[in-house]
XYZ file of C-alpha atoms in Angstrom:
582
model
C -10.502 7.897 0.736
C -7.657 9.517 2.528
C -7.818 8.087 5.895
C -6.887 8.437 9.401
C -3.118 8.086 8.905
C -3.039 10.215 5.519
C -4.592 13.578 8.019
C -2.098 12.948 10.946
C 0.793 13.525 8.852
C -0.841 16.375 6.952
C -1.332 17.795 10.786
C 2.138 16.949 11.050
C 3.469 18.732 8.646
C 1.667 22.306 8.881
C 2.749 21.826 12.481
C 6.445 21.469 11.514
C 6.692 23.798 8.260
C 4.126 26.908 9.225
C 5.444 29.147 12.330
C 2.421 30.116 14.675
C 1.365 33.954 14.565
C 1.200 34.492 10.780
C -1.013 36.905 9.937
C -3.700 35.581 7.028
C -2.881 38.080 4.447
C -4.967 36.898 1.647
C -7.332 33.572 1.144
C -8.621 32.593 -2.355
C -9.188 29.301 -4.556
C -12.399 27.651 -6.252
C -14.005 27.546 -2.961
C -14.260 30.976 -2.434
C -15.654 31.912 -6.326
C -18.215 29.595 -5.532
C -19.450 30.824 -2.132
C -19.334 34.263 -3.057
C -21.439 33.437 -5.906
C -23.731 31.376 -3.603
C -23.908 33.668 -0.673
C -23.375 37.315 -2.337
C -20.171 37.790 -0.606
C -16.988 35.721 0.417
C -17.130 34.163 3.783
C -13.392 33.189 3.685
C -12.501 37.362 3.586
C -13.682 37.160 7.322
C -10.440 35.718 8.369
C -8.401 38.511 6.502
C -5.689 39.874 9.302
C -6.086 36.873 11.754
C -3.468 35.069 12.631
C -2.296 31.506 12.421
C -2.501 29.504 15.988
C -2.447 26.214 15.337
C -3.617 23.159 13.589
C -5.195 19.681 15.310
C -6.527 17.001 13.681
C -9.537 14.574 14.537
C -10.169 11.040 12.397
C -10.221 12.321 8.898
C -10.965 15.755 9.413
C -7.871 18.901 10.513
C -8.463 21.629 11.811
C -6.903 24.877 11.422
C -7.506 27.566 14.094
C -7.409 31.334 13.069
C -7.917 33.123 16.290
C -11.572 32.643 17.299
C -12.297 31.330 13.913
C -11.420 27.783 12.121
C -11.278 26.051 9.033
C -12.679 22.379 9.054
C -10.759 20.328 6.094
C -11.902 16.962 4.962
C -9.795 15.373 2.024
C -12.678 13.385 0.615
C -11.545 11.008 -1.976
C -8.370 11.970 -3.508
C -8.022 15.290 -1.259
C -4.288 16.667 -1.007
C -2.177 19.416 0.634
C 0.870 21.384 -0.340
C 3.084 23.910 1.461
C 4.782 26.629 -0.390
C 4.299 24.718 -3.822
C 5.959 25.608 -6.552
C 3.419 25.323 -8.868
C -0.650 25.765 -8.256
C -1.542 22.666 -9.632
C -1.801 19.004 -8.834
C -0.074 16.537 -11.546
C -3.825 15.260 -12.349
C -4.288 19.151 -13.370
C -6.386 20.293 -10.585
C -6.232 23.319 -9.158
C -6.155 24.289 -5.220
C -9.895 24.740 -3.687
C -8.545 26.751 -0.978
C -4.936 28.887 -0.981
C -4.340 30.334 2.553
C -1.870 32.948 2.028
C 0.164 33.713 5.843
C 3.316 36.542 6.196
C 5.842 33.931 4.956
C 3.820 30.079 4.111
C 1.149 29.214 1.721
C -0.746 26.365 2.158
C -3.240 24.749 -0.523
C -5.758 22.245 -0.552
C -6.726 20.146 -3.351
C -9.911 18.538 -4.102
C -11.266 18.671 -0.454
C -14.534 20.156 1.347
C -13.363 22.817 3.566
C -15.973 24.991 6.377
C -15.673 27.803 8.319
C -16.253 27.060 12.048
C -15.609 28.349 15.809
C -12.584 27.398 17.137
C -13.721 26.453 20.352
C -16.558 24.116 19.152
C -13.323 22.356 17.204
C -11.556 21.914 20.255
C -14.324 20.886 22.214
C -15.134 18.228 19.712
C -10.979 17.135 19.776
C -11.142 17.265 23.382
C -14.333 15.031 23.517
C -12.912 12.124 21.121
C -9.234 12.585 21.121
C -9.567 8.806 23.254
C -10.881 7.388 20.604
C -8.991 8.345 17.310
C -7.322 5.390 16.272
C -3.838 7.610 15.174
C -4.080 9.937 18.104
C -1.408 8.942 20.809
C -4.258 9.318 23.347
C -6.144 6.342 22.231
C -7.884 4.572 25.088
C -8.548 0.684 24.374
C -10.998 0.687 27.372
C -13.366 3.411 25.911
C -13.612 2.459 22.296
C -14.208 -1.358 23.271
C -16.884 0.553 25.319
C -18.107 2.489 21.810
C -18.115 -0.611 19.820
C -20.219 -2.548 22.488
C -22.435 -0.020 22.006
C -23.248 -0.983 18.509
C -24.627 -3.970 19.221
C -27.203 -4.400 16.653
C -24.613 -3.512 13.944
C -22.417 -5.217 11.478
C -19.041 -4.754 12.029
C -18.089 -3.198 8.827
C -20.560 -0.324 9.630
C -19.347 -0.092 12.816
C -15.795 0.346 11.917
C -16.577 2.892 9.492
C -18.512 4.765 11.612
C -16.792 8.070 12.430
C -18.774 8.628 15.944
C -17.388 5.242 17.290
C -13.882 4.820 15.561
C -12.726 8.098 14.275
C -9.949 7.849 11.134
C -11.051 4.268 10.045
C -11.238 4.193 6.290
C -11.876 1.399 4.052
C -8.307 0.162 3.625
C -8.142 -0.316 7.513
C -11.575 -1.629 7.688
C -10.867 -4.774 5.202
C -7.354 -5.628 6.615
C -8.109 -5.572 10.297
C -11.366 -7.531 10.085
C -9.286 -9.838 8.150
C -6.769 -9.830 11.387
C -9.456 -10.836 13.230
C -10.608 -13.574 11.368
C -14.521 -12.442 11.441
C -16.453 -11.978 8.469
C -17.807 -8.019 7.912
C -21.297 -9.374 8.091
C -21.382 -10.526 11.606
C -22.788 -7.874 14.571
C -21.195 -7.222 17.341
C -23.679 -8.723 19.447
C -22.588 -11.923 18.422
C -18.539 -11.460 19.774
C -17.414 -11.818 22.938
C -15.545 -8.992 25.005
C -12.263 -10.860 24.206
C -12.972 -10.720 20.352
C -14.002 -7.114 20.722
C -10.713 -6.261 22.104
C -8.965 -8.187 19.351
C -11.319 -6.467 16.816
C -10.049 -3.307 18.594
C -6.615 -4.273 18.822
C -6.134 -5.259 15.491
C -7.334 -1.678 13.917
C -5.199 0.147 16.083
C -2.303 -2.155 15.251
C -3.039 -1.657 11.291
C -3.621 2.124 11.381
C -0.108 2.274 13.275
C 1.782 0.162 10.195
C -0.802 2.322 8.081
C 0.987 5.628 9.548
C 4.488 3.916 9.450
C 4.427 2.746 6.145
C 3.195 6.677 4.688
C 5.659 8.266 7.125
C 8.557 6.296 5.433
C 7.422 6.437 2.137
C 7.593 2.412 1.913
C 4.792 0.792 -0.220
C 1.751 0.046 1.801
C -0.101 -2.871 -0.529
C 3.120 -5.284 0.452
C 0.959 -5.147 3.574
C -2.532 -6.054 2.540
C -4.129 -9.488 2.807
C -7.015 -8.622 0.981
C -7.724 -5.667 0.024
C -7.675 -5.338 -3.732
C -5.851 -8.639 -3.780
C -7.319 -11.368 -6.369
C -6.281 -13.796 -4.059
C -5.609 -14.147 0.148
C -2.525 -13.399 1.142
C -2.472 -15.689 3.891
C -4.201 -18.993 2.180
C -4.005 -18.246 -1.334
C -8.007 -18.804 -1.470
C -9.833 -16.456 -4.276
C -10.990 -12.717 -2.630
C -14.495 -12.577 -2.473
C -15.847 -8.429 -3.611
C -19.013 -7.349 -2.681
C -20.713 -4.066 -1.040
C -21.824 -4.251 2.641
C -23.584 -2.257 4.977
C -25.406 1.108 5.228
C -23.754 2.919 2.398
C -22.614 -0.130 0.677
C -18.890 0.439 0.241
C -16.713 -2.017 -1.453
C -15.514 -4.742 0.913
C -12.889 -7.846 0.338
C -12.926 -11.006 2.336
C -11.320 -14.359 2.423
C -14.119 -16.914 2.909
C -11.449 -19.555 3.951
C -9.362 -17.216 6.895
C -12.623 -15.336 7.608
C -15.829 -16.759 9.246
C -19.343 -15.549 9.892
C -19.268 -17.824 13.340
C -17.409 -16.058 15.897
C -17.410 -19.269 18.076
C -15.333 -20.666 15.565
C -12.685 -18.317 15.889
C -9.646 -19.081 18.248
C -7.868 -15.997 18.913
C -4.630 -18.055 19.590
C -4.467 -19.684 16.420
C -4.769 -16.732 14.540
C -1.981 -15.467 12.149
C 0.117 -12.698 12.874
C 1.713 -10.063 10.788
C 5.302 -9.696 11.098
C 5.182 -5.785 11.705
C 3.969 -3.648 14.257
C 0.934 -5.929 15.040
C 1.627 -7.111 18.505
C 4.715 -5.346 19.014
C 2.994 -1.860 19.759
C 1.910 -2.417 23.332
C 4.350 -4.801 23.974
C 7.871 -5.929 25.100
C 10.420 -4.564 22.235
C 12.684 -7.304 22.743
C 11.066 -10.038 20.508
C 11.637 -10.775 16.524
C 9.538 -7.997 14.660
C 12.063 -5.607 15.876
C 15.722 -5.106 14.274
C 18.386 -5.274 17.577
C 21.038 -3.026 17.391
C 23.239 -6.129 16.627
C 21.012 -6.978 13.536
C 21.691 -3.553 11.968
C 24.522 -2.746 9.245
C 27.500 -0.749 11.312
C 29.873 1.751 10.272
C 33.575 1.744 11.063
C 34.566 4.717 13.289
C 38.114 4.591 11.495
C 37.516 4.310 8.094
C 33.625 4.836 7.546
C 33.315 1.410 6.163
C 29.820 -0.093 6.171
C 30.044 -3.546 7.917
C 27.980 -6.323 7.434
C 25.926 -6.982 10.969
C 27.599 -10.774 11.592
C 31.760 -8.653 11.286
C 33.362 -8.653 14.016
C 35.610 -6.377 12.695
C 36.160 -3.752 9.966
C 36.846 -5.777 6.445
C 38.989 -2.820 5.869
C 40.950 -1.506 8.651
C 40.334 -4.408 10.807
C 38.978 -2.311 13.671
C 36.720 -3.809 16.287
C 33.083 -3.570 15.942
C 31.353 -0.850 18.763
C 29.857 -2.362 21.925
C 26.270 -2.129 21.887
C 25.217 -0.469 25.079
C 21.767 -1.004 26.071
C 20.205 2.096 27.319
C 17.052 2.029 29.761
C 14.583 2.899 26.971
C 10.777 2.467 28.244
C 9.027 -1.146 27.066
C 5.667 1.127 26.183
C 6.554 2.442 22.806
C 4.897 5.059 21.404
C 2.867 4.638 18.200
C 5.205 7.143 16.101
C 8.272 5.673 17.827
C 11.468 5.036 14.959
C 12.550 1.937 15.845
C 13.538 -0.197 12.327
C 10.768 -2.900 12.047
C 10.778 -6.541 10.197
C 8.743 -6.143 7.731
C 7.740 -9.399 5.328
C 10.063 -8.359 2.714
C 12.821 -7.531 5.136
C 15.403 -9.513 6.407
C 18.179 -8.862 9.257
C 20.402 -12.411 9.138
C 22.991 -13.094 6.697
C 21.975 -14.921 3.418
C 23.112 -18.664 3.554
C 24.150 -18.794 -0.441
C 25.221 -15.890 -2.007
C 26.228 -15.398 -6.141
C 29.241 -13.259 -7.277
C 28.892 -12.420 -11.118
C 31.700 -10.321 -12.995
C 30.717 -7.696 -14.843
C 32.931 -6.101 -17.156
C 32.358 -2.593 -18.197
C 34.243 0.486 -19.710
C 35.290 1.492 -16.311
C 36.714 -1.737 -15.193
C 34.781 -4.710 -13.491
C 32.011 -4.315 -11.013
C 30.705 -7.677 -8.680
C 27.092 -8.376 -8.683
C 25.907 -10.268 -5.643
C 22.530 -12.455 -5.613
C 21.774 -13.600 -2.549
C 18.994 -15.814 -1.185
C 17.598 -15.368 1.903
C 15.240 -18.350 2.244
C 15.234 -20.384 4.783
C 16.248 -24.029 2.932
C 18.783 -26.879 3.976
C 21.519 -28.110 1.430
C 21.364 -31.206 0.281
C 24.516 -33.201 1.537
C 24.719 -34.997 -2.344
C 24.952 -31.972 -3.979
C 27.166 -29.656 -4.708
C 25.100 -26.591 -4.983
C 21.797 -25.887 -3.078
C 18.344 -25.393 -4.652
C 18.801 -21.854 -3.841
C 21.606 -21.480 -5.253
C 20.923 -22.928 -8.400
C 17.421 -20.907 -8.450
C 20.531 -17.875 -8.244
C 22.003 -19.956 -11.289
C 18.801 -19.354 -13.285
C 18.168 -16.366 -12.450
C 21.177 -15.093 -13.710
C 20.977 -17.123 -16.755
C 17.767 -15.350 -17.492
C 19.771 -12.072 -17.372
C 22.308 -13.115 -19.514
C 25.164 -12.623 -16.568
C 26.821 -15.810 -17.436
C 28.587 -14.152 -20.454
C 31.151 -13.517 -18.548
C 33.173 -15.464 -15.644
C 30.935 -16.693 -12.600
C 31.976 -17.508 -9.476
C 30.121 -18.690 -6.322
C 30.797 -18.679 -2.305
C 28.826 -19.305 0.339
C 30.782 -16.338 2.831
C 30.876 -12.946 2.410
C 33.674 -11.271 -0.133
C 36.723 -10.314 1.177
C 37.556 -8.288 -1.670
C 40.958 -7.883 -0.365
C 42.046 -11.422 -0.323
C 40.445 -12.035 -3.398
C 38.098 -14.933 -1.750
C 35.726 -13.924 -4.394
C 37.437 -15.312 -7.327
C 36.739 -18.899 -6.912
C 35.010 -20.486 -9.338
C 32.647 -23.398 -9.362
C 33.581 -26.205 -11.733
C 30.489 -28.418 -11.111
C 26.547 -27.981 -12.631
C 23.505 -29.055 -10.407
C 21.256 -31.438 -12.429
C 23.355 -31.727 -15.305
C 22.542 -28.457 -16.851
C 24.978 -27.764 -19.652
C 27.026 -24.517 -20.444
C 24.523 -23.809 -23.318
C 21.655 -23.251 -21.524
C 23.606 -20.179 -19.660
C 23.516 -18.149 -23.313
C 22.194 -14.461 -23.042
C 18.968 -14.232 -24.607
C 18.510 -13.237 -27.541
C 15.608 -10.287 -26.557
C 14.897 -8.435 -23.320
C 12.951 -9.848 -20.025
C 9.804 -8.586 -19.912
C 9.351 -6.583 -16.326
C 6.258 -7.320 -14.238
C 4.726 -4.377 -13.303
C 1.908 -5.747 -11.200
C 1.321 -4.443 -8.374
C 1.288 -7.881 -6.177
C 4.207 -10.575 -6.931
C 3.087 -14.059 -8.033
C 2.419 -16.438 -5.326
C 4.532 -18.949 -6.796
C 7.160 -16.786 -5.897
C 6.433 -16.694 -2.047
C 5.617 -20.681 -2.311
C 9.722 -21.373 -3.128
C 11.603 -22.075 -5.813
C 10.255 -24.484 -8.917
C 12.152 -27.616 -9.615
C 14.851 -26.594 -11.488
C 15.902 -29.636 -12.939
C 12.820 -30.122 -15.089
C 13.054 -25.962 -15.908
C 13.555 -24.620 -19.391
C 14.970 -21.485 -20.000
C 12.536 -20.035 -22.626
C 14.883 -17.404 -25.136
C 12.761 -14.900 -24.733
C 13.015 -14.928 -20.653
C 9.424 -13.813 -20.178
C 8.076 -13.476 -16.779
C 5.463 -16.287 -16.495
C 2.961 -14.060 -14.704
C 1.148 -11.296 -16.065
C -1.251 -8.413 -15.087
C -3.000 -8.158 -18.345
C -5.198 -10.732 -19.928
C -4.082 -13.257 -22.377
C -6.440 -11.775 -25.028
C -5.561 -8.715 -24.562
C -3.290 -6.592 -27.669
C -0.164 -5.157 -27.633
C 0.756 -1.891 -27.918
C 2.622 -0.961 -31.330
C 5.561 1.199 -29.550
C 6.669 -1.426 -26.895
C 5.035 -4.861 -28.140
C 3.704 -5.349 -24.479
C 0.325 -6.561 -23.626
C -1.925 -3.450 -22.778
C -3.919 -3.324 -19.619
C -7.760 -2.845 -19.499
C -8.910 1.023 -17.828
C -12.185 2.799 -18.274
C -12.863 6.151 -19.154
C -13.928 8.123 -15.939
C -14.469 11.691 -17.084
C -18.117 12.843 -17.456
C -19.839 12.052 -21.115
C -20.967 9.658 -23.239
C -18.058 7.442 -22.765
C -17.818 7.289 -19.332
C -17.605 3.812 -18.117
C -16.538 2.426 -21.488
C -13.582 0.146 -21.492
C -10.343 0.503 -23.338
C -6.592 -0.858 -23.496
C -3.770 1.591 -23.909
C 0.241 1.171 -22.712
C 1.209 -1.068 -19.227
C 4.161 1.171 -18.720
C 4.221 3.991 -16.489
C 2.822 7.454 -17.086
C 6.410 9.090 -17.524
C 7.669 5.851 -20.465
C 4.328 5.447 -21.964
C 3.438 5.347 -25.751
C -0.043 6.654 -27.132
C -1.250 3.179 -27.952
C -5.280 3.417 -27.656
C -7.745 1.014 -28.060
C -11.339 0.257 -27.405
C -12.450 -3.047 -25.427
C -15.936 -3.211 -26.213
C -16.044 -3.475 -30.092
C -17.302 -7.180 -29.429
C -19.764 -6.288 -26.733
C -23.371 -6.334 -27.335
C -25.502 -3.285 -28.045
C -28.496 -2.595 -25.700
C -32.340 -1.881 -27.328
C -31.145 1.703 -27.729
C -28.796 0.965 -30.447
C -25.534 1.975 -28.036
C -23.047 -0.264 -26.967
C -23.380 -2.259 -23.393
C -21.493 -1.651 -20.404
C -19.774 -4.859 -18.489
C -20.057 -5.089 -14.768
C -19.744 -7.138 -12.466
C -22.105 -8.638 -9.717
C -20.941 -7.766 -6.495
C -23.455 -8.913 -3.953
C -22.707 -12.529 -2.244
C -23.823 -15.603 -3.566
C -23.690 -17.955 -6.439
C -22.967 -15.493 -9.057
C -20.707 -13.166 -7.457
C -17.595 -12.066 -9.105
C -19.541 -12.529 -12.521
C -19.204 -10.711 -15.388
C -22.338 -9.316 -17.247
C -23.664 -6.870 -19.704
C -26.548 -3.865 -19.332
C -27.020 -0.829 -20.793
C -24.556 2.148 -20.591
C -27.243 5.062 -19.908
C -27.653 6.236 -16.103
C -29.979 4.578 -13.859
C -33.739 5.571 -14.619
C -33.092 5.972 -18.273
C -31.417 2.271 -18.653
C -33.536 -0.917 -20.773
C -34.225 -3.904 -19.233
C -31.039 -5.346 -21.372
C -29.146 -8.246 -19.795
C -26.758 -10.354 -21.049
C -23.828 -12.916 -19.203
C -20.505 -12.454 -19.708
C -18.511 -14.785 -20.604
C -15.392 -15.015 -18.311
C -12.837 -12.724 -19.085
C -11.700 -9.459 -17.717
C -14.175 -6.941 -16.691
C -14.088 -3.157 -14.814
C -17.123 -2.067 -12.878
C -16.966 2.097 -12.716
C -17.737 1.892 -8.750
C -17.076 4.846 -6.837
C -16.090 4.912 -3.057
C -13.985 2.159 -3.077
């Protein structure tokens, strides 16, 4: 579902690209075959010679005014816009629904529901819940803690979703903030107290803002979740839990050990914090989510040189670092403000071991630096600390030790050559040998969440092998699963999802990307049972709570009302349930 955040910056955009007072010159797509056929004559041709005079949007839905007349878009699903595209169709092949042709812009909508309505019912309707959009910079805390109270007899997953009370909440924000607020999705709202509703509160806004920030900047979003589509917490490590909730039963993911369905148990205090916008919004700037000018990378104003924050000077020229003047800037920062923000996976202090490898080339030798930004103490009996040996086997793995290493724990002053010492001792006795190049390629983990052995530090290297073939220990396919014939890579499990007699079956093809990918294809369910029709069985998997959920069964592929009574356990392996609106 495109959410909140994903409409704002469409909004955004047709308010930056397409100049008010275009005249609508022409206004065709699949939308407009399809009414004409349904209502003997083209709706859409009524706006023919209007002009463009503006664009809001509301939640989920934007609004484009024509004079007295509006379109209402809702992006559904997968909905998408373009302006001026070069081509009329999306990369999945579809084609626009709507094209609105002005005097010098096109804009076209993809896979969305679009309706024709007045434009002063839209603005009305902003007007009337502008307060309590959760991306709108309007947003009043005081009335939708108000809206929520409201709700009392409802489960807080509903009531999140629920367009009336929190317009622009989608799924993705649903899961994560509950999961801010430590409260499972099943408990009402009766049961919290105001504080906790104004955490609840608090919380969504905070995530929708990151939400916006992170599509803005075109920086991955899922380094941010906690749970959603996770396998395990983010916080705890504990397993996800998957099940549908609520009204319309859409597909929700909780940690049973951060998350409880007591809300006396839950001490707001205590609670962990992400280290990004989330309590830096409303707040004082001056803390540690935000980067301080003195944090930041600076360029020389001599020679253009791009200075490491902790120079004093220019490595180059030897000019002075800039003064940092402060500047009365205003403590209540706007939600689309473009300050630099900490995020997990960024860091602003200066690594504490650092690796220099040289790497000879055709065009002379280059200077790989691996640096370690972890927060560990060196042991005063050794020579090297853990991080830098983890460094050590890292570039081991790589096969960098081919040629001459040498280590520092300061930054290169290329100039001096400080970089050229070398280090003549080994931590835990590891021998030259084991710093051969391997003798095949490291496999590259292309799943989409890192190991969380990785986040947990560094293993003990002195009991480590090096295996030759420098495989990544983690993988995103199962073990069982085949490789592909073009790349000799295990294949990950899909199912098919276009209409037919197939549809939900389950097959492997090629892990790599769309654009390197071979042709390798290759059905999953050759093993599974066949149903008392004679065709083969579908797996799912159970998703409501208790004992069982998370299982893996069998049940007959046909569509519900024409299905046996077949059932059959799974046993455990990997399994994809065809469940739409997730």
């Amino acid at each position: 579902m495109v959410e909140g955040p994903g409409v704002t910056l469409n909004g955004e955009k047709i308010r930056a690209k397409v100049q008010k007072g275009q005249q609508m010159n022409e206004i065709k797509g699949s939308l407009t075959t399809s009414t004409k056929e349904n209502s003997g004559g083209n709706a859409f041709q009524r706006f023919h010679g209007c002009p463009y005079t503006g664009v809001e949007t509301l939640g989920k839905e934007l609004f484009m005014y024509f004079g007295a007349k509006a379109l209402r878009v809702h992006f559904g699903m997968n909905g998408s816009m373009r302006i001026n595209p070069a081509t009329k169709k999306e990369r999945n092949g579809s084609v626009p629904v709507l094209e609105v042709h002005l005097t010098n812009d096109t804009v076209c909508f993809f896979d969305s529901t679009v309706e024709i309505r007045l434009t002063e019912d839209c603005e009305q309707k902003v007007r009337a819940m502008e307060s309590l959009d959760v991306c709108s910079p309007k947003f009043s805390f005081s009335r939708s803690e108000e809206a929520v109270r409201s709700q009392s007899g409802r489960i807080l997953c509903d009531v999140l979703l629920d367009q009336a009370v929190m317009p622009g909440v989608g799924n993705i924000i649903k899961n994560e903030a509950l999961f801010d607020s430590g409260l499972h999705p099943a408990v009402k709202v009766k049961q919290l107290t105001d504080e906790q509703i104004h955490h609840v509160v608090k919380m969504t806004r905070d995530f929708t803002l990151l939400f916006y920030k992170c599509r803005k900047s075109g920086s991955p979003l899922y380094k941010h979740y906690k749970v959603y589509k996770r396998p395990q917490c983010g916080q705890c490590s504990h397993a996800i839990t998957v099940c549908r909730l609520g009204d319309n039963g859409r597909m929700t993911y909780l940690c049973e050990s951060c998350q409880t369905g007591d809300p006396s148990q839950v001490e707001l205090s205590k609670l962990p914090v992400r280290n990004s916008l989330i309590g830096w919004v409303y707040n004082d700037r001056n803390n540690d989510c935000v980067a301080q000018k003195e944090e930041e990378d600076w360029a020389c104003q001599l020679c253009t040189l791009i200075n490491q924050p902790t120079t004093k000077s220019c490595e180059a020229c030897l000019t002075p670092k800039p003064e940092v003047h402060k500047d009365g800037t205003n403590t209540e920062a706007s939600p689309f403000t473009t300050d630099l923000i900490k995020y997990p996976c960024t860091a602003f202090t200066k690594p504490q071991e650092e690796l220099k490898v040289n790497w000879r080339s055709a065009f002379g030798t280059s200077t790989l630096v691996f640096s370690d930004l972890s927060k560990k103490t060196k042991p005063a009996n050794s020579p090297l600390s853990s991080a830098g040996s983890h460094l050590n086997s890292l570039a081991a793995e790589r096969g960098l030790y081919k040629y001459s290493v040498c280590q520092g724990t300061t930054s290169p002053n290329y100039a001096s050559g400080g970089w050229q010492r070398k280090s003549a001792e080994l931590s835990n006795g590891e021998s030259l040998a084991s710093y051969s190049q391997p003798s095949k390629k490291m496999r590259i983990d292309h799943s989409p969440f890192p190991s969380n052995n990785a986040q947990n530090g560094a293993p003990n290297l002195g009991k480590r092998k090096i295996q030759a073939t420098g495989r990544s220990p983690s993988t995103s396919s199962s073990p069982s699963a085949p490789c592909c014939k073009s790349h000799r890579r295990p294949a990950v499990l899909r199912a098919v999802h276009k209409d037919g007699e197939n549809k939900g079956r389950q097959f492997y093809s090629c892990s790599l990307p769309r654009e390197t990918k071979c042709n390798f294809f290759e059905w999953a369910d050759t093993h599974f049972p066949s149903c008392q029709h004679g065709k083969r069985c579908l797996m799912r998997t159970v998703l409501k709570l208790g004992p069982n959920n998370g299982r893996n069964f069998y049940t007959c592929s046909l569509q519900k009302g024409k299905q046996c009574e077949f059932f059959q356990w799974a046993q455990n392996g990997p399994g994809i349930s065809i469940l739409p609106g997730c």
